[in-house]
mmCIF file of C-alpha atoms in Angstrom:
data_model
loop_
_atom_site.group_PDB
_atom_site.id
_atom_site.type_symbol
_atom_site.label_atom_id
_atom_site.label_comp_id
_atom_site.label_asym_id
_atom_site.label_seq_id
_atom_site.Cartn_x
_atom_site.Cartn_y
_atom_site.Cartn_z
ATOM 1 C CA MET A 267 0.155 0.065 -0.207
ATOM 2 C CA LYS A 268 2.004 2.944 -1.140
ATOM 3 C CA SER A 269 -0.775 5.727 0.057
ATOM 4 C CA PRO A 270 0.208 7.313 3.148
ATOM 5 C CA ILE A 271 -3.210 8.625 3.861
ATOM 6 C CA LEU A 272 -4.954 4.992 3.248
ATOM 7 C CA LEU A 273 -1.727 3.350 5.398
ATOM 8 C CA SER A 274 -2.821 5.800 7.861
ATOM 9 C CA LEU A 275 -6.440 5.194 8.002
ATOM 10 C CA ALA A 276 -5.944 1.100 7.682
ATOM 11 C CA LEU A 277 -3.690 0.938 10.653
ATOM 12 C CA GLY A 278 -5.048 3.576 13.114
ATOM 13 C CA CYS A 279 -8.547 2.914 12.656
ATOM 14 C CA GLY A 280 -8.541 -0.532 13.833
ATOM 15 C CA TRP A 281 -9.955 0.079 16.942
ATOM 16 C CA LEU A 282 -11.857 2.859 15.930
ATOM 17 C CA PHE A 283 -15.485 1.410 14.357
ATOM 18 C CA SER A 284 -15.411 -1.602 16.660
ATOM 19 C CA PRO A 285 -18.224 -2.563 18.839
ATOM 20 C CA GLU A 286 -16.850 -1.576 21.965
ATOM 21 C CA VAL A 287 -16.234 2.493 20.469
ATOM 22 C CA LEU A 288 -20.018 2.140 19.381
ATOM 23 C CA VAL A 289 -20.843 1.229 22.924
ATOM 24 C CA ILE A 290 -18.956 4.067 24.274
ATOM 25 C CA THR A 291 -20.039 6.541 21.934
ATOM 26 C CA GLY A 292 -23.807 5.682 22.358
ATOM 27 C CA ASN A 293 -23.547 5.637 26.067
ATOM 28 C CA SER A 294 -21.707 8.666 26.502
ATOM 29 C CA ALA A 295 -24.300 10.698 23.789
ATOM 30 C CA GLY A 296 -26.779 9.399 26.457
ATOM 31 C CA ASN A 297 -25.221 10.857 29.246
ATOM 32 C CA LEU A 298 -23.800 14.013 28.106
ATOM 33 C CA GLY A 299 -26.349 15.197 25.195
ATOM 34 C CA LEU A 300 -24.904 17.152 22.674
ATOM 35 C CA LEU A 301 -22.219 17.915 24.958
ATOM 36 C CA ALA A 302 -20.539 14.748 23.829
ATOM 37 C CA ILE A 303 -19.507 16.533 21.086
ATOM 38 C CA PRO A 304 -17.236 18.995 22.606
ATOM 39 C CA PHE A 305 -15.406 16.308 24.899
ATOM 40 C CA LEU A 306 -14.997 14.349 21.706
ATOM 41 C CA ALA A 307 -12.872 17.172 20.127
ATOM 42 C CA LEU A 308 -11.099 17.751 23.390
ATOM 43 C CA ALA A 309 -10.121 13.705 23.377
ATOM 44 C CA ALA A 310 -9.309 14.045 19.698
ATOM 45 C CA PHE A 311 -6.943 17.191 20.286
ATOM 46 C CA LEU A 312 -5.122 15.473 23.034
ATOM 47 C CA PHE A 313 -4.291 12.477 21.380
ATOM 48 C CA SER A 314 -3.478 14.403 18.006
ATOM 49 C CA THR A 315 -0.861 16.661 19.890
ATOM 50 C CA CYS A 316 0.448 13.531 21.831
ATOM 51 C CA GLY A 317 0.815 11.817 18.213
ATOM 52 C CA LYS A 318 2.336 14.779 16.697
ATOM 53 C CA THR A 319 5.128 14.811 19.929
ATOM 54 C CA ILE A 320 5.838 11.245 19.415
ATOM 55 C CA ASN A 321 5.946 11.526 15.905
ATOM 56 C CA SER A 322 8.615 14.340 16.080
ATOM 57 C CA VAL A 323 10.961 12.087 18.071
ATOM 58 C CA GLN A 324 10.598 9.466 15.676
ATOM 59 C CA LEU A 325 11.423 11.106 12.610
ATOM 60 C CA GLU A 326 14.770 11.680 14.211
ATOM 61 C CA SER A 327 15.835 8.404 13.478
ATOM 62 C CA GLU A 328 14.616 5.428 11.419
ATOM 63 C CA ARG A 329 14.851 3.065 14.260
ATOM 64 C CA ASN A 330 13.569 5.526 16.903
ATOM 65 C CA ASN A 331 10.365 3.828 17.672
ATOM 66 C CA GLU A 332 8.237 4.111 20.783
ATOM 67 C CA LEU A 333 10.244 1.191 22.808
ATOM 68 C CA GLN A 334 13.327 3.088 22.414
ATOM 69 C CA ILE A 335 11.972 6.221 23.614
ATOM 70 C CA LEU A 336 10.504 4.673 26.669
ATOM 71 C CA GLN A 337 13.526 3.306 27.143
ATOM 72 C CA GLN A 338 15.356 6.642 27.169
ATOM 73 C CA SER A 339 13.578 7.989 30.115
ATOM 74 C CA ILE A 340 12.636 5.182 32.341
ATOM 75 C CA GLY A 341 14.692 2.339 31.382
ATOM 76 C CA ALA A 342 15.022 -1.057 29.762
ATOM 77 C CA ILE A 343 12.954 -3.168 32.299
ATOM 78 C CA PRO A 344 10.358 -0.905 33.196
ATOM 79 C CA ALA A 345 9.921 0.292 29.236
ATOM 80 C CA ALA A 346 9.745 -3.596 28.219
ATOM 81 C CA SER A 347 7.167 -4.443 31.381
ATOM 82 C CA LEU A 348 4.749 -1.274 30.440
ATOM 83 C CA THR A 349 4.694 -2.416 26.493
ATOM 84 C CA LEU A 350 3.798 -5.874 27.561
ATOM 85 C CA ALA A 351 1.442 -4.983 29.865
ATOM 86 C CA ALA A 352 -0.200 -2.638 27.664
ATOM 87 C CA CYS A 353 -0.793 -4.426 24.380
ATOM 88 C CA PHE A 354 -0.979 -8.409 24.681
ATOM 89 C CA PRO A 355 -3.732 -8.352 27.319
ATOM 90 C CA LEU A 356 -5.721 -6.115 25.393
ATOM 91 C CA LEU A 357 -5.363 -7.992 22.598
ATOM 92 C CA ILE A 358 -6.470 -11.177 23.888
ATOM 93 C CA LEU A 359 -9.568 -9.508 26.009
ATOM 94 C CA ALA A 360 -10.928 -7.259 23.079
ATOM 95 C CA ALA A 361 -10.660 -10.115 20.716
ATOM 96 C CA THR A 362 -12.839 -12.327 22.817
ATOM 97 C CA ALA A 363 -15.457 -9.545 23.624
ATOM 98 C CA LEU A 364 -15.678 -8.271 20.077
ATOM 99 C CA LEU A 365 -15.432 -11.941 18.454
ATOM 100 C CA VAL A 366 -18.484 -13.028 20.691
ATOM 101 C CA THR A 367 -20.350 -9.606 19.812
ATOM 102 C CA SER A 368 -20.096 -10.797 16.318
ATOM 103 C CA GLY A 369 -21.183 -13.913 17.031
ATOM 104 C CA TYR A 370 -24.737 -12.673 18.725
ATOM 105 C CA THR A 371 -25.015 -9.851 16.032
ATOM 106 C CA PHE A 372 -24.773 -12.680 12.955
ATOM 107 C CA ASN A 373 -27.141 -14.729 14.762
ATOM 108 C CA GLU A 374 -29.596 -11.850 15.621
ATOM 109 C CA VAL A 375 -29.569 -10.172 12.382
ATOM 110 C CA PHE A 376 -28.629 -12.256 9.666
ATOM 111 C CA LEU A 377 -29.302 -15.985 10.344
ATOM 112 C CA TYR A 378 -30.811 -16.705 13.410
ATOM 113 C CA TRP A 379 -30.488 -20.623 13.022
ATOM 114 C CA PHE A 380 -26.528 -20.073 13.110
ATOM 115 C CA PRO A 381 -24.630 -20.622 16.685
ATOM 116 C CA ASN A 382 -23.420 -17.790 18.246
ATOM 117 C CA PHE A 383 -20.127 -19.114 19.123
ATOM 118 C CA GLY A 384 -20.042 -21.209 16.074
ATOM 119 C CA PHE A 385 -19.757 -17.977 14.050
ATOM 120 C CA ALA A 386 -16.997 -16.107 16.811
ATOM 121 C CA PHE A 387 -14.890 -19.213 16.071
ATOM 122 C CA LEU A 388 -15.396 -19.301 12.562
ATOM 123 C CA LEU A 389 -14.408 -15.539 12.333
ATOM 124 C CA LEU A 390 -11.425 -16.312 14.547
ATOM 125 C CA GLY A 391 -10.204 -18.619 12.352
ATOM 126 C CA LEU A 392 -10.502 -16.383 9.598
ATOM 127 C CA LEU A 393 -8.545 -13.707 10.998
ATOM 128 C CA THR A 394 -5.700 -16.122 12.436
ATOM 129 C CA LEU A 395 -5.434 -17.222 8.502
ATOM 130 C CA VAL A 396 -4.992 -13.772 7.476
ATOM 131 C CA GLN A 397 -2.459 -12.911 9.352
ATOM 132 C CA PHE A 398 -0.014 -15.046 7.510
ATOM 133 C CA LEU A 399 -0.569 -13.158 4.434
ATOM 134 C CA PRO A 400 2.171 -10.996 3.241
ATOM 135 C CA MET A 401 1.584 -7.151 4.635
ATOM 136 C CA LYS A 402 0.920 -5.703 1.580
ATOM 137 C CA LEU A 403 -2.115 -8.065 1.044
ATOM 138 C CA LEU A 404 -2.707 -7.743 4.804
ATOM 139 C CA LEU A 405 -3.136 -4.149 4.913
ATOM 140 C CA ARG A 406 -5.365 -4.044 1.592
ATOM 141 C CA VAL A 407 -7.695 -6.497 3.985
ATOM 142 C CA GLN A 408 -7.587 -4.193 7.015
ATOM 143 C CA LEU A 409 -8.468 -1.583 4.898
ATOM 144 C CA PHE A 410 -11.735 -3.085 3.400
ATOM 145 C CA CYS A 411 -12.988 -3.880 6.917
ATOM 146 C CA VAL A 412 -12.239 -0.216 8.063
ATOM 147 C CA SER A 413 -13.746 1.204 5.146
ATOM 148 C CA LEU A 414 -16.764 -1.034 5.523
ATOM 149 C CA ALA A 415 -17.237 -0.354 8.979
ATOM 150 C CA GLY A 416 -16.402 3.534 8.883
ATOM 151 C CA GLY A 417 -19.051 3.978 5.559
ATOM 152 C CA GLY A 418 -21.696 1.973 7.244
ATOM 153 C CA ILE A 419 -21.796 4.557 10.209
ATOM 154 C CA LEU A 420 -21.097 7.560 7.760
ATOM 155 C CA ILE A 421 -24.227 6.405 5.749
ATOM 156 C CA LEU A 422 -26.521 5.999 8.711
ATOM 157 C CA ALA A 423 -24.826 9.287 10.549
ATOM 158 C CA LEU A 424 -25.598 11.061 7.477
ATOM 159 C CA TYR A 425 -29.509 9.929 6.981
ATOM 160 C CA GLY A 426 -30.030 10.236 10.803
ATOM 161 C CA SER A 427 -28.750 14.064 11.299
ATOM 162 C CA GLY A 428 -31.004 14.966 8.019
ATOM 163 C CA THR A 429 -34.154 13.318 9.224
ATOM 164 C CA SER A 430 -34.164 14.191 12.924
ATOM 165 C CA VAL A 431 -37.630 13.417 14.566
ATOM 166 C CA ILE A 432 -36.461 15.154 18.201
ATOM 167 C CA PRO A 433 -36.790 18.958 18.333
ATOM 168 C CA LEU A 434 -33.269 20.617 18.651
ATOM 169 C CA SER A 435 -34.465 22.372 22.069
ATOM 170 C CA ALA A 436 -34.644 18.656 23.348
ATOM 171 C CA LEU A 437 -31.433 18.183 22.282
ATOM 172 C CA LEU A 438 -30.048 20.976 24.085
ATOM 173 C CA HIS A 439 -30.986 19.929 27.331
ATOM 174 C CA MET A 440 -28.048 19.857 30.096
ATOM 175 C CA PRO A 441 -27.546 16.124 31.441
ATOM 176 C CA GLU A 442 -27.952 15.212 34.723
ATOM 177 C CA PRO A 443 -26.733 13.717 37.404
ATOM 178 C CA LEU A 444 -23.186 15.421 36.274
ATOM 179 C CA SER A 445 -21.216 13.059 37.759
ATOM 180 C CA GLN A 446 -22.235 10.035 35.445
ATOM 181 C CA ALA A 447 -21.895 12.896 32.281
ATOM 182 C CA ALA A 448 -18.192 13.310 34.090
ATOM 183 C CA PHE A 449 -17.286 9.782 33.642
ATOM 184 C CA SER A 450 -18.599 9.262 30.271
ATOM 185 C CA SER A 451 -16.726 12.199 29.031
ATOM 186 C CA THR A 452 -13.515 10.509 29.994
ATOM 187 C CA MET A 453 -14.204 7.161 28.409
ATOM 188 C CA LEU A 454 -14.452 9.172 25.134
ATOM 189 C CA LEU A 455 -10.495 8.366 25.590
ATOM 190 C CA PHE A 456 -11.095 4.677 24.860
ATOM 191 C CA LEU A 457 -11.981 5.799 21.206
ATOM 192 C CA PHE A 458 -8.248 6.477 19.991
ATOM 193 C CA VAL A 459 -6.899 2.888 21.271
ATOM 194 C CA GLY A 460 -4.251 1.582 18.646
ATOM 195 C CA SER A 461 -4.163 5.513 16.986
ATOM 196 C CA ASN A 462 -0.523 5.294 17.442
ATOM 197 C CA LEU A 463 0.449 2.113 15.084
ATOM 198 C CA PHE A 464 1.058 4.630 12.457
ATOM 199 C CA HIS A 465 4.208 6.729 12.530
ATOM 200 C CA GLY A 466 6.799 8.091 10.466
ATOM 201 C CA GLN A 467 5.214 10.276 8.165
ATOM 202 C CA GLN A 468 4.878 13.931 9.373
ATOM 203 C CA GLY A 469 1.357 15.419 9.435
ATOM 204 C CA ARG A 470 -0.409 11.688 9.126
ATOM 205 C CA CYS A 471 -0.460 10.885 12.993
ATOM 206 C CA SER A 472 -3.380 13.544 13.593
ATOM 207 C CA LEU A 473 -5.224 12.136 10.605
ATOM 208 C CA VAL A 474 -7.105 9.348 12.460
ATOM 209 C CA PRO A 475 -8.584 11.479 15.639
ATOM 210 C CA ARG A 476 -9.901 13.785 13.465
ATOM 211 C CA LEU A 477 -11.332 11.456 11.452
ATOM 212 C CA ALA A 478 -12.942 10.221 14.439
ATOM 213 C CA PHE A 479 -14.246 13.325 15.494
ATOM 214 C CA PHE A 480 -16.005 14.265 12.094
ATOM 215 C CA VAL A 481 -17.617 10.426 12.023
ATOM 216 C CA PHE A 482 -18.743 10.214 15.533
ATOM 217 C CA ALA A 483 -19.931 13.976 16.093
ATOM 218 C CA LEU A 484 -22.237 13.125 13.303
ATOM 219 C CA TRP A 485 -23.110 9.838 14.934
ATOM 220 C CA MET A 486 -24.017 11.096 18.181
ATOM 221 C CA PHE A 487 -26.182 13.934 16.696
ATOM 222 C CA ALA A 488 -27.739 11.458 14.400
ATOM 223 C CA SER A 489 -28.200 8.812 17.751
ATOM 224 C CA LEU A 490 -29.751 11.774 19.853
ATOM 225 C CA SER A 491 -32.341 12.821 16.662
ATOM 226 C CA HIS A 492 -33.982 9.672 16.968
ATOM 227 C CA VAL A 493 -33.511 8.529 20.312
ATOM 228 C CA ASN A 494 -33.960 9.122 23.595
ATOM 229 C CA PRO A 495 -31.128 10.109 26.018
ATOM 230 C CA GLU A 496 -31.836 8.209 28.684
ATOM 231 C CA ARG A 497 -32.431 5.141 26.363
ATOM 232 C CA LEU A 498 -29.128 5.854 24.572
ATOM 233 C CA ALA A 499 -27.516 5.734 28.264
ATOM 234 C CA SER A 500 -28.533 2.570 29.557
ATOM 235 C CA SER A 501 -28.576 0.257 26.424
ATOM 236 C CA THR A 502 -25.847 -2.295 25.912
ATOM 237 C CA ILE A 503 -26.270 -1.735 22.346
ATOM 238 C CA PRO A 504 -26.925 1.679 21.734
ATOM 239 C CA TYR A 505 -25.388 1.316 18.583
ATOM 240 C CA MET A 506 -28.335 -1.108 17.276
ATOM 241 C CA THR A 507 -31.184 0.933 18.790
ATOM 242 C CA ALA A 508 -30.056 3.791 17.017
ATOM 243 C CA SER A 509 -29.619 2.388 13.770
ATOM 244 C CA ARG A 510 -32.866 0.399 13.622
ATOM 245 C CA ARG A 511 -34.910 3.833 14.777
ATOM 246 C CA ILE A 512 -32.815 5.799 11.993
ATOM 247 C CA LEU A 513 -33.513 3.529 9.018
ATOM 248 C CA GLY A 514 -35.439 0.635 10.020
ATOM 249 C CA ASP A 515 -34.521 -2.842 9.503
ATOM 250 C CA THR A 516 -32.404 -1.738 6.490
ATOM 251 C CA GLY A 517 -30.289 0.529 9.145
ATOM 252 C CA ARG A 518 -30.162 -2.806 11.380
ATOM 253 C CA GLN A 519 -28.857 -4.705 8.587
ATOM 254 C CA ILE A 520 -25.861 -2.144 8.035
ATOM 255 C CA MET A 521 -25.145 -1.724 11.620
ATOM 256 C CA GLY A 522 -24.888 -5.739 11.453
ATOM 257 C CA VAL A 523 -22.341 -5.444 8.584
ATOM 258 C CA VAL A 524 -20.734 -2.583 10.699
ATOM 259 C CA VAL A 525 -20.083 -4.697 13.663
ATOM 260 C CA ILE A 526 -18.759 -7.660 12.332
ATOM 261 C CA SER A 527 -16.500 -5.845 9.825
ATOM 262 C CA GLY A 528 -15.292 -3.071 13.052
ATOM 263 C CA SER A 529 -14.662 -6.204 14.850
ATOM 264 C CA CYS A 530 -12.235 -7.617 12.081
ATOM 265 C CA ALA A 531 -10.571 -4.269 11.697
ATOM 266 C CA ALA A 532 -9.972 -4.355 15.513
ATOM 267 C CA VAL A 533 -8.793 -7.405 16.109
ATOM 268 C CA ILE A 534 -6.173 -7.069 12.761
ATOM 269 C CA GLY A 535 -5.199 -3.444 13.940
ATOM 270 C CA LEU A 536 -4.307 -4.379 17.302
ATOM 271 C CA THR A 537 -2.432 -7.895 16.359
ATOM 272 C CA LEU A 538 -0.172 -5.720 13.888
ATOM 273 C CA LEU A 539 0.058 -3.174 17.094
ATOM 274 C CA CYS A 540 1.350 -6.310 19.219
ATOM 275 C CA ARG A 541 3.465 -7.442 16.073
ATOM 276 C CA GLU A 542 4.906 -4.031 16.121
ATOM 277 C CA LYS A 543 5.897 -3.936 19.563
ATOM 278 C CA LEU A 544 7.312 -7.523 19.755
ATOM 279 C CA THR A 545 9.443 -6.654 16.655
ATOM 280 C CA ASP A 546 10.685 -3.635 18.959
ATOM 281 C CA LEU A 547 11.285 -5.899 21.629
ATOM 282 C CA VAL A 548 13.104 -8.485 19.829
ATOM 283 C CA GLN A 549 15.188 -5.700 18.097
ATOM 284 C CA ALA A 550 15.921 -4.476 21.561
ATOM 285 C CA LEU A 551 17.222 -7.922 22.910
ATOM 286 C CA MET A 552 14.439 -7.823 25.101
ATOM 287 C CA ALA A 553 12.501 -10.891 23.800
ATOM 288 C CA PRO A 554 13.326 -14.139 22.087
ATOM 289 C CA GLY A 555 14.562 -13.881 18.593
ATOM 290 C CA PHE A 556 12.219 -16.488 17.155
ATOM 291 C CA LEU A 557 8.899 -14.678 18.184
ATOM 292 C CA ALA A 558 9.557 -11.712 15.591
ATOM 293 C CA LYS A 559 10.053 -14.293 12.680
ATOM 294 C CA GLY A 560 8.200 -13.412 9.415
ATOM 295 C CA ASP A 561 7.232 -9.869 11.176
ATOM 296 C CA GLY A 562 6.005 -11.876 13.991
ATOM 297 C CA ARG A 563 2.798 -13.518 11.623
ATOM 298 C CA TRP A 564 4.465 -17.162 12.395
ATOM 299 C CA VAL A 565 4.368 -17.399 16.183
ATOM 300 C CA LEU A 566 2.033 -14.431 17.820
ATOM 301 C CA PRO A 567 -1.047 -14.791 15.702
ATOM 302 C CA PRO A 568 -1.740 -18.987 16.362
ATOM 303 C CA LEU A 569 -0.734 -18.125 20.334
ATOM 304 C CA VAL A 570 -3.501 -15.282 20.557
ATOM 305 C CA ALA A 571 -5.813 -17.605 18.721
ATOM 306 C CA ILE A 572 -5.111 -20.194 21.196
ATOM 307 C CA ALA A 573 -5.600 -17.964 23.981
ATOM 308 C CA THR A 574 -9.065 -15.981 22.809
ATOM 309 C CA GLY A 575 -10.388 -19.683 21.887
ATOM 310 C CA ILE A 576 -9.772 -20.634 25.644
ATOM 311 C CA CYS A 577 -11.492 -17.588 26.629
ATOM 312 C CA MET A 578 -14.344 -18.197 24.780
ATOM 313 C CA ALA A 579 -14.704 -21.606 25.353
ATOM 314 C CA THR A 580 -14.530 -21.356 29.077
ATOM 315 C CA GLY A 581 -17.383 -18.893 29.142
ATOM 316 C CA LEU A 582 -15.251 -15.547 29.850
ATOM 317 C CA ALA A 583 -17.078 -13.850 26.960
ATOM 318 C CA GLY A 584 -20.572 -14.688 28.548
ATOM 319 C CA ASP A 585 -19.147 -13.377 32.257
ATOM 320 C CA GLU A 586 -19.469 -9.666 33.576
ATOM 321 C CA ILE A 587 -15.829 -9.788 34.548
ATOM 322 C CA LEU A 588 -14.410 -9.361 31.058
ATOM 323 C CA GLU A 589 -15.971 -5.884 30.583
ATOM 324 C CA THR A 590 -13.851 -5.504 34.043
ATOM 325 C CA LEU A 591 -10.944 -7.084 32.369
ATOM 326 C CA LEU A 592 -11.313 -5.243 29.149
ATOM 327 C CA ARG A 593 -11.610 -1.551 30.564
ATOM 328 C CA SER A 594 -8.569 -2.470 32.830
ATOM 329 C CA ALA A 595 -6.837 -3.563 30.019
ATOM 330 C CA LEU A 596 -7.972 -0.073 27.881
ATOM 331 C CA LEU A 597 -6.615 1.733 31.075
ATOM 332 C CA LEU A 598 -3.123 0.312 30.864
ATOM 333 C CA TRP A 599 -3.117 1.359 27.212
ATOM 334 C CA LEU A 600 -3.610 4.742 27.969
ATOM 335 C CA LEU A 601 -1.223 4.605 30.941
ATOM 336 C CA TYR A 602 1.367 3.430 28.213
ATOM 337 C CA TYR A 603 0.406 6.188 25.760
ATOM 338 C CA SER A 604 0.477 8.911 28.363
ATOM 339 C CA ALA A 605 4.057 7.692 29.559
ATOM 340 C CA VAL A 606 5.575 7.499 25.789
ATOM 341 C CA SER A 607 3.962 11.087 25.363
ATOM 342 C CA LEU A 608 5.992 12.361 28.446
ATOM 343 C CA ALA A 609 9.156 10.296 27.256
ATOM 344 C CA ALA A 610 8.976 12.163 23.965
ATOM 345 C CA ILE A 611 8.780 15.293 25.338
ATOM 346 C CA HIS A 612 11.739 14.314 28.069
ATOM 347 C CA VAL A 613 13.735 13.441 24.806
ATOM 348 C CA LEU A 614 12.841 16.737 23.135
ATOM 349 C CA ARG A 615 13.964 18.813 26.270
ATOM 350 C CA LYS A 616 17.239 16.803 26.647
ATOM 351 C CA GLU A 617 18.165 17.514 23.101
ATOM 352 C CA GLN A 618 17.212 21.192 23.963
ATOM 353 C CA GLN A 619 14.380 21.751 21.322
ATOM 354 C CA THR A 620 11.257 23.452 22.119
ATOM 355 C CA VAL A 621 7.909 21.737 23.523
ATOM 356 C CA SER A 622 4.604 24.000 23.096
ATOM 357 C CA LEU A 623 2.775 24.511 26.029
ATOM 358 C CA PRO A 624 -0.040 22.094 24.303
ATOM 359 C CA ALA A 625 2.262 19.480 24.137
ATOM 360 C CA ARG A 626 3.032 19.426 27.454
ATOM 361 C CA VAL A 627 -0.239 19.408 28.995
ATOM 362 C CA ALA A 628 -1.845 17.011 26.708
ATOM 363 C CA PRO A 629 -0.291 13.639 28.192
ATOM 364 C CA LEU A 630 -1.095 14.924 31.898
ATOM 365 C CA LEU A 631 -4.659 15.518 30.792
ATOM 366 C CA LEU A 632 -4.863 11.775 29.521
ATOM 367 C CA PHE A 633 -3.468 10.802 32.526
ATOM 368 C CA ALA A 634 -5.916 12.660 34.492
ATOM 369 C CA GLY A 635 -8.654 10.665 32.592
ATOM 370 C CA LEU A 636 -7.355 7.803 33.001
ATOM 371 C CA LEU A 637 -7.210 8.444 36.851
ATOM 372 C CA ALA A 638 -11.035 9.659 36.860
ATOM 373 C CA VAL A 639 -12.100 6.881 34.948
ATOM 374 C CA LEU A 640 -10.283 4.215 37.307
ATOM 375 C CA LEU A 641 -11.712 6.000 40.344
ATOM 376 C CA THR A 642 -15.170 6.548 38.994
ATOM 377 C CA ASN A 643 -15.487 3.252 37.995
ATOM 378 C CA PRO A 644 -18.104 0.889 40.333
ATOM 379 C CA GLN A 645 -15.213 -1.656 39.739
ATOM 380 C CA ARG A 646 -12.243 0.438 40.750
ATOM 381 C CA SER A 647 -11.086 -1.865 43.681
ATOM 382 C CA GLU A 648 -11.329 -4.893 40.904
ATOM 383 C CA MET A 649 -9.947 -2.895 38.026
ATOM 384 C CA PHE A 650 -7.248 -1.466 40.270
ATOM 385 C CA VAL A 651 -5.733 -5.001 41.247
ATOM 386 C CA ILE A 652 -6.104 -6.334 37.810
ATOM 387 C CA ILE A 653 -3.700 -3.421 36.624
ATOM 388 C CA VAL A 654 -1.511 -4.240 39.137
ATOM 389 C CA CYS A 655 -1.225 -7.947 38.314
ATOM 390 C CA LEU A 656 -0.806 -7.143 34.694
ATOM 391 C CA LEU A 657 1.771 -4.831 35.575
ATOM 392 C CA VAL A 658 3.727 -7.186 38.080
ATOM 393 C CA ALA A 659 3.679 -10.551 35.650
ATOM 394 C CA SER A 660 5.064 -8.276 32.753
ATOM 395 C CA SER A 661 7.816 -6.973 35.029
ATOM 396 C CA ALA A 662 8.515 -10.618 35.722
ATOM 397 C CA LEU A 663 8.854 -11.501 31.974
ATOM 398 C CA ALA A 664 10.796 -8.574 31.312
ATOM 399 C CA ALA A 665 13.617 -8.858 34.210
ATOM 400 C CA LEU A 666 13.468 -12.660 33.279
ATOM 401 C CA TRP A 667 14.724 -12.378 29.867
ATOM 402 C CA PHE A 668 16.651 -9.763 30.821
ATOM 403 C CA PHE A 669 18.611 -11.670 33.493
ATOM 404 C CA ILE A 670 18.605 -14.726 30.686
ATOM 405 C CA ASN A 671 20.249 -12.361 28.299
ATOM 406 C CA SER A 672 22.773 -10.860 30.165
ATOM 407 C CA GLU A 673 23.487 -14.350 31.467
ATOM 408 C CA ARG A 674 24.311 -15.070 27.434
ATOM 409 C CA LYS A 675 26.392 -11.993 26.859
ATOM 410 C CA GLU A 676 28.969 -13.170 29.730
ATOM 411 C CA THR A 677 29.212 -16.772 28.494
ATOM 412 C CA PRO A 678 32.400 -17.107 26.507
#
């Protein structure tokens, strides 16, 4: 794929159109009303600013990746630990949740007689197989899934915005209670997971946040124009409720395609993100070399498929704990991205380069949002324990390999 614009869309939008993002968007619109749009703009601005800061450091050297940026600031083992904890659990947990959601959607929207988990396992097998394709073909598959999902949402958003059934005066009503509204505003930070996958071209890192704001601002307005905010805020599938109200059964089928293609794009995108991080770890001698063979496509995808299959087969997908686990993994990724942004600022200042005020403030606001999500969540104790356990486990793995690698270097 030669076009940098298409490449950035294919890689950075993997998570953007997933069902989990659609749930967060719908619930946030229900809790915040039209106030969700400026909060979404703020989130897009923060990620765009952090992306530019990280990208400016990466452009200094062709081999300057996020792991190296972190390593320069906090050391090898902490950098490897945070990378492991932020990326790999998120991939497995997100794949489990999204594939099962796709299975239920396919059963309820298209073929009611087809087993839910049968479709989920079939999709898992197909997504594992496409990882063995050459990168050029894999990126085309990813762009197709992203385009299908994004196009479906855009069609529904544009039609819904032009056929409003709720008066504008009702849409301007302020949300209550404010505590729930504040929680929803910080949840919008989760829309941009994996947006850091594409790097190396100046000016392209801000494309994904801008696209997200445009598409989801329209989708929020369309949803609020057809569904009562209370219904959106309390629904577990607000995207399906809104699509049915906007375009009837046709809208429901379009959203079914969006859910399935968006799930595929999210799983492929997160797998590519983990493959990239695994390659970075191997190049830095922080992971066994065989894990990165073939750009990481020979070992990681089968392991992820096995782990995800076990999670689905053991009933984790139907347990309420999965949502807590997934939100904890999303917070870890947000912690990782904030740390990389702060580390990039540290590198720039060390090289005596000027760092703008927005660039310095953006990662601090991201970290503040992370704390807000954690402290206002009813399962904050469980989430804190999960985050600590994942960090401890990843630190143990990083320290173990660092010790083994050091022993090999000392052996004559």
